[in-house]
Amino acid sequence: MQHVLSVLDIQDQISDILKQAQIFKQGHGTVEPLKGKTLAMVFEKSSTRTRISFEVAMYQLGGFPLYLSTSDLQLGRGEIIEDTSRAMTRYVDGVMIRAREHQDVVKFSRNSRVPVINGLTNLEHPCQALADMLTILERKGSFKVKMVYVGDGNNVVNSLLLATTLLGMDFTVACPPGYEPDPEITKEAFKIAEKTGSTLEVTPHVQKAVKGADVLYTDVWVSMGDEEEADQRLKDLQAYQINSELLKLADPEAVVLHCLPAVRDQEITEEVLNGPQSAVWDQAENRLHAQKALLYFLLKD
Ligand code: CP
Ligand code: NVA
């Protein structure tokens, strides 16, 4: 049985999942391949895109999604996550969890009888990375491109480090000192890059990094769970905004990505977010297609 807690868990299948996502997006593929299958969706944090796209994905594949907020589960009253997993996974065919602590999702998966999907933790957001790769493939036609992430080295970047290097893309993370991505994941990404030929860099020099980029990517400066550090973060990350001036340094054909939700005039300006080079709304749509492919791959008979 396969869990998807990290992009690494689908390292051998990522290209096939993306191909399947394109098939689903074109309206092709088996009709209702997950008929009779159920997916529990456990949320400990807010969500718009992840919740809706997973719910609609299950419906479109012929299955049934159950939305479960941890505050309504006994988990919210102190039942341990291991027991929640032992009971829950006797009812359903798969579980998607969004949790504060990555370790909780690991504990859940160790006690699960069915595949578990990480719907975002403090460490990774693999489903987002799948949709991002699909968007780059659509807009650029291949992964022979250079992507530059500008801003906080957070959960989204950790998953991007793995996805880009696995697919042979060049990737630079431009972030202030102290805001680098997870060191273990970065080390792993450098190892992968050596095998696949990706050029990987983590640097504080944002203008230099962005020169000639084909894809620019950013995410919020204050992720869920970082609210207490908000003031400091806004100060430290100020020079790492994607605005039209920065965009001019990239390739003229460059596209801009953001996993959303966005905070205008912090990590990105309105002008860029809704400008001609933005692909963020296609990127948001692609959560649906990429997750349909992931669910198909994990839950089909
Ligand atoms: N990008 C993303 O995961 O969005 P939500 O938090 O709305 O699910
Ligand atoms: N880094 C953000 C992503 C939200 C989808 C967060 O964790 O809040």
CSV table of C-alpha atoms in Angstrom, one decimal, residues 32-299:
chain,number,residue,atom,x,y,z
A,32,GLU,CA,-16.2,6.6,-13.0
A,33,PRO,CA,-13.1,4.6,-12.2
A,34,LEU,CA,-13.5,5.0,-8.5
A,35,LYS,CA,-17.2,4.1,-8.3
A,36,GLY,CA,-18.1,2.9,-4.8
A,37,LYS,CA,-14.8,4.3,-3.3
A,38,THR,CA,-14.8,6.7,-0.4
A,39,LEU,CA,-12.2,9.3,0.6
A,40,ALA,CA,-12.1,10.8,4.1
A,41,MET,CA,-10.7,14.3,4.0
A,42,VAL,CA,-9.5,15.4,7.5
A,43,PHE,CA,-8.8,19.2,7.9
A,44,GLU,CA,-7.0,20.6,10.9
A,45,LYS,CA,-6.4,23.9,9.1
A,46,SER,CA,-8.4,26.1,6.7
A,47,SER,CA,-8.7,25.3,3.0
A,48,THR,CA,-10.4,26.5,-0.1
A,49,ARG,CA,-8.7,24.9,-3.0
A,50,THR,CA,-7.6,21.6,-1.5
A,51,ARG,CA,-11.0,20.9,0.0
A,52,ILE,CA,-13.0,21.8,-3.1
A,53,SER,CA,-10.7,20.2,-5.6
A,54,PHE,CA,-10.5,16.9,-3.7
A,55,GLU,CA,-14.3,16.8,-3.1
A,56,VAL,CA,-15.1,17.5,-6.7
A,57,ALA,CA,-12.4,15.1,-7.9
A,58,MET,CA,-13.9,12.2,-5.9
A,59,TYR,CA,-17.4,13.0,-7.3
A,60,GLN,CA,-16.2,13.2,-10.9
A,61,LEU,CA,-14.4,9.9,-10.5
A,62,GLY,CA,-17.6,8.2,-9.3
A,63,GLY,CA,-16.5,8.1,-5.6
A,64,PHE,CA,-17.7,9.7,-2.4
A,65,PRO,CA,-15.8,12.3,-0.3
A,66,LEU,CA,-16.4,12.9,3.4
A,67,TYR,CA,-15.3,16.3,4.7
A,68,LEU,CA,-14.1,16.0,8.3
A,69,SER,CA,-12.9,18.9,10.4
A,70,THR,CA,-10.8,17.9,13.3
A,71,SER,CA,-12.8,20.1,15.6
A,72,ASP,CA,-15.9,17.9,14.9
A,73,LEU,CA,-14.0,14.6,15.3
A,74,GLN,CA,-13.1,13.0,18.7
A,75,LEU,CA,-9.5,14.0,17.7
A,76,GLY,CA,-10.5,17.5,18.7
A,77,ARG,CA,-11.4,16.2,22.2
A,78,GLY,CA,-8.2,14.3,22.7
A,79,GLU,CA,-8.6,11.0,21.0
A,80,ILE,CA,-5.1,10.1,19.8
A,81,ILE,CA,-4.3,10.2,16.1
A,82,GLU,CA,-3.3,6.6,16.0
A,83,ASP,CA,-6.7,5.4,17.3
A,84,THR,CA,-8.5,7.8,14.9
A,85,SER,CA,-6.5,6.2,12.1
A,86,ARG,CA,-7.2,2.6,13.3
A,87,ALA,CA,-11.0,3.2,13.3
A,88,MET,CA,-11.4,5.6,10.4
A,89,THR,CA,-9.4,3.5,7.9
A,90,ARG,CA,-11.8,0.5,8.5
A,91,TYR,CA,-14.6,2.6,6.9
A,92,VAL,CA,-13.0,4.3,3.9
A,93,ASP,CA,-10.7,3.5,0.9
A,94,GLY,CA,-8.4,6.5,1.3
A,95,VAL,CA,-7.6,9.4,3.5
A,96,MET,CA,-6.4,12.9,2.7
A,97,ILE,CA,-5.2,14.9,5.7
A,98,ARG,CA,-4.2,18.5,6.2
A,99,ALA,CA,-2.4,18.8,9.6
A,100,ARG,CA,-0.3,21.3,11.5
A,101,GLU,CA,2.4,18.8,12.3
A,102,HIS,CA,3.8,16.6,9.6
A,103,GLN,CA,4.6,14.0,12.2
A,104,ASP,CA,0.9,13.6,12.9
A,105,VAL,CA,0.3,12.5,9.3
A,106,VAL,CA,3.2,10.1,9.6
A,107,LYS,CA,1.6,8.6,12.7
A,108,PHE,CA,-1.7,8.4,11.0
A,109,SER,CA,-0.2,6.6,8.0
A,110,ARG,CA,1.6,4.1,10.2
A,111,ASN,CA,-1.7,2.9,11.6
A,112,SER,CA,-3.7,3.1,8.4
A,113,ARG,CA,-5.2,0.3,6.4
A,114,VAL,CA,-5.6,2.5,3.3
A,115,PRO,CA,-3.5,5.0,1.3
A,116,VAL,CA,-3.0,8.4,3.1
A,117,ILE,CA,-2.4,11.6,1.1
A,118,ASN,CA,-0.7,14.7,2.6
A,119,GLY,CA,-3.1,17.7,1.9
A,120,LEU,CA,-0.5,20.1,3.4
A,121,THR,CA,1.6,20.0,6.6
A,122,ASN,CA,4.2,22.3,8.0
A,123,LEU,CA,6.8,20.3,6.0
A,124,GLU,CA,5.3,19.6,2.6
A,125,HIS,CA,2.5,20.2,0.1
A,126,PRO,CA,2.9,17.5,-2.5
A,127,CYS,CA,-0.5,17.9,-4.1
A,128,GLN,CA,0.3,21.5,-4.8
A,129,ALA,CA,3.6,20.6,-6.4
A,130,LEU,CA,1.8,18.1,-8.8
A,131,ALA,CA,-0.6,20.9,-10.0
A,132,ASP,CA,2.4,23.3,-10.4
A,133,MET,CA,4.3,20.8,-12.5
A,134,LEU,CA,1.2,20.3,-14.7
A,135,THR,CA,0.9,24.0,-15.2
A,136,ILE,CA,4.5,24.4,-16.2
A,137,LEU,CA,4.2,21.6,-18.6
A,138,GLU,CA,1.1,23.2,-20.2
A,139,ARG,CA,2.6,26.7,-20.4
A,140,LYS,CA,6.2,25.8,-21.3
A,141,GLY,CA,5.8,22.4,-23.1
A,142,SER,CA,8.5,20.7,-21.2
A,143,PHE,CA,10.5,20.8,-18.0
A,144,LYS,CA,13.6,22.2,-19.7
A,145,VAL,CA,13.1,25.5,-18.0
A,146,LYS,CA,14.4,27.5,-15.1
A,147,MET,CA,12.0,28.3,-12.2
A,148,VAL,CA,12.9,30.8,-9.5
A,149,TYR,CA,11.0,30.8,-6.2
A,150,VAL,CA,11.1,34.2,-4.4
A,151,GLY,CA,10.2,34.5,-0.7
A,152,ASP,CA,9.8,32.2,2.4
A,153,GLY,CA,11.4,28.8,2.2
A,154,ASN,CA,8.2,27.0,3.4
A,155,ASN,CA,6.2,23.8,2.9
A,156,VAL,CA,5.4,24.6,-0.7
A,157,VAL,CA,9.1,25.2,-1.5
A,158,ASN,CA,10.1,21.9,0.1
A,159,SER,CA,7.8,20.0,-2.2
A,160,LEU,CA,8.9,22.1,-5.2
A,161,LEU,CA,12.6,21.3,-4.5
A,162,LEU,CA,11.8,17.6,-4.8
A,163,ALA,CA,9.4,17.8,-7.8
A,164,THR,CA,11.6,20.1,-9.9
A,165,THR,CA,14.7,18.1,-9.4
A,166,LEU,CA,12.9,14.8,-10.1
A,167,LEU,CA,11.7,16.2,-13.4
A,168,GLY,CA,15.1,17.7,-14.3
A,169,MET,CA,14.1,21.3,-14.0
A,170,ASP,CA,16.5,24.1,-13.0
A,171,PHE,CA,15.4,25.6,-9.7
A,172,THR,CA,16.6,28.5,-7.6
A,173,VAL,CA,15.2,29.5,-4.3
A,174,ALA,CA,15.8,33.2,-3.5
A,175,CYS,CA,15.1,33.8,0.2
A,176,PRO,CA,16.5,35.9,3.0
A,177,PRO,CA,19.0,34.3,5.4
A,178,GLY,CA,17.1,32.3,8.1
A,179,TYR,CA,14.2,31.6,5.7
A,180,GLU,CA,15.8,28.8,3.8
A,181,PRO,CA,13.8,25.6,3.0
A,182,ASP,CA,14.1,22.5,5.2
A,183,PRO,CA,17.8,21.4,5.3
A,184,GLU,CA,17.1,17.6,5.0
A,185,ILE,CA,14.8,18.1,2.0
A,186,THR,CA,17.3,20.5,0.4
A,187,LYS,CA,20.1,17.9,0.8
A,188,GLU,CA,17.9,15.2,-0.8
A,189,ALA,CA,17.0,17.6,-3.7
A,190,PHE,CA,20.7,18.2,-4.4
A,191,LYS,CA,21.3,14.4,-4.5
A,192,ILE,CA,18.4,14.0,-7.0
A,193,ALA,CA,19.7,17.0,-9.0
A,194,GLU,CA,23.0,15.3,-9.4
A,195,LYS,CA,21.3,12.3,-11.0
A,196,THR,CA,18.8,14.2,-13.2
A,197,GLY,CA,21.0,17.0,-14.3
A,198,SER,CA,19.0,19.8,-12.6
A,199,THR,CA,20.8,23.0,-11.5
A,200,LEU,CA,19.8,23.8,-8.0
A,201,GLU,CA,20.6,26.9,-6.0
A,202,VAL,CA,19.5,28.5,-2.7
A,203,THR,CA,20.6,32.2,-2.6
A,204,PRO,CA,19.7,35.5,-0.9
A,205,HIS,CA,20.4,37.4,-4.1
A,206,VAL,CA,17.0,37.8,-5.6
A,207,GLN,CA,17.6,40.1,-8.6
A,208,LYS,CA,20.5,38.0,-9.8
A,209,ALA,CA,18.5,34.8,-9.3
A,210,VAL,CA,15.5,36.0,-11.3
A,211,LYS,CA,17.6,37.0,-14.4
A,212,GLY,CA,16.3,34.9,-17.4
A,213,ALA,CA,13.8,32.9,-15.4
A,214,ASP,CA,11.1,31.1,-17.3
A,215,VAL,CA,8.8,30.7,-14.3
A,216,LEU,CA,8.6,32.8,-11.2
A,217,TYR,CA,6.8,31.5,-8.1
A,218,THR,CA,5.9,32.8,-4.7
A,219,ASP,CA,3.8,32.1,-1.6
A,220,VAL,CA,2.7,33.9,1.4
A,221,TRP,CA,5.2,35.3,3.9
A,222,VAL,CA,3.1,34.2,6.9
A,223,SER,CA,2.0,30.6,6.5
A,224,MET,CA,-0.7,29.0,8.6
A,225,GLY,CA,0.9,28.4,12.0
A,226,ASP,CA,3.4,31.3,11.6
A,227,GLU,CA,1.0,34.1,12.7
A,228,GLU,CA,2.9,34.9,15.9
A,229,GLU,CA,6.0,35.8,13.9
A,230,ALA,CA,4.1,37.9,11.4
A,231,ASP,CA,5.6,41.3,12.1
A,232,GLN,CA,9.2,40.0,11.9
A,233,ARG,CA,8.5,38.1,8.8
A,234,LEU,CA,7.0,41.1,6.9
A,235,LYS,CA,10.1,43.0,7.7
A,236,ASP,CA,12.6,40.3,6.8
A,237,LEU,CA,10.9,39.3,3.6
A,238,GLN,CA,10.2,42.9,2.3
A,239,ALA,CA,12.8,42.7,-0.5
A,240,TYR,CA,11.4,39.4,-1.8
A,241,GLN,CA,8.2,40.7,-3.4
A,242,ILE,CA,7.2,39.7,-7.0
A,243,ASN,CA,6.3,43.0,-8.6
A,244,SER,CA,6.5,44.3,-12.2
A,245,GLU,CA,10.1,45.6,-11.6
A,246,LEU,CA,11.3,42.2,-10.6
A,247,LEU,CA,9.3,40.5,-13.3
A,248,LYS,CA,11.1,42.6,-15.9
A,249,LEU,CA,14.4,40.9,-15.0
A,250,ALA,CA,12.9,37.5,-16.0
A,251,ASP,CA,12.6,36.1,-19.5
A,252,PRO,CA,10.0,38.2,-21.4
A,253,GLU,CA,7.9,35.1,-21.8
A,254,ALA,CA,8.1,34.1,-18.1
A,255,VAL,CA,5.0,33.0,-16.3
A,256,VAL,CA,4.1,33.7,-12.7
A,257,LEU,CA,2.8,31.1,-10.3
A,258,HIS,CA,1.4,31.3,-6.7
A,259,CYS,CA,-0.2,28.5,-4.9
A,260,LEU,CA,-2.8,30.8,-3.3
A,261,PRO,CA,-4.2,32.3,-1.1
A,262,ALA,CA,-2.3,35.5,-2.0
A,263,VAL,CA,-1.7,38.6,0.1
A,264,ARG,CA,-1.6,41.5,-2.2
A,265,ASP,CA,1.3,44.0,-1.7
A,266,GLN,CA,3.2,41.5,0.5
A,267,GLU,CA,4.6,38.7,-1.5
A,268,ILE,CA,3.0,39.8,-4.8
A,269,THR,CA,1.4,42.9,-6.3
A,270,GLU,CA,-2.1,42.9,-7.8
A,271,GLU,CA,-0.6,44.1,-11.1
A,272,VAL,CA,1.4,40.9,-11.4
A,273,LEU,CA,-1.1,38.5,-9.8
A,274,ASN,CA,-3.8,39.4,-12.3
A,275,GLY,CA,-1.4,40.6,-15.1
A,276,PRO,CA,-0.8,39.0,-18.5
A,277,GLN,CA,2.1,36.8,-17.3
A,278,SER,CA,0.1,35.3,-14.4
A,279,ALA,CA,-0.9,31.6,-14.7
A,280,VAL,CA,-2.2,31.4,-11.1
A,281,TRP,CA,-5.9,30.7,-12.0
A,282,ASP,CA,-4.9,27.8,-14.4
A,283,GLN,CA,-2.6,26.6,-11.6
A,284,ALA,CA,-5.5,26.6,-9.1
A,285,GLU,CA,-7.7,24.7,-11.6
A,286,ASN,CA,-5.0,22.2,-12.1
A,287,ARG,CA,-5.3,21.1,-8.5
A,288,LEU,CA,-8.4,19.3,-9.6
A,289,HIS,CA,-6.9,17.5,-12.6
A,290,ALA,CA,-3.7,16.5,-10.8
A,291,GLN,CA,-5.5,15.2,-7.8
A,292,LYS,CA,-7.9,13.2,-10.0
A,293,ALA,CA,-4.8,11.5,-11.4
A,294,LEU,CA,-3.3,10.9,-8.0
A,295,LEU,CA,-6.6,9.5,-6.6
A,296,TYR,CA,-6.9,7.3,-9.7
A,297,PHE,CA,-3.4,6.0,-9.3
A,298,LEU,CA,-3.8,5.3,-5.5
A,299,LEU,CA,-7.4,4.0,-5.3
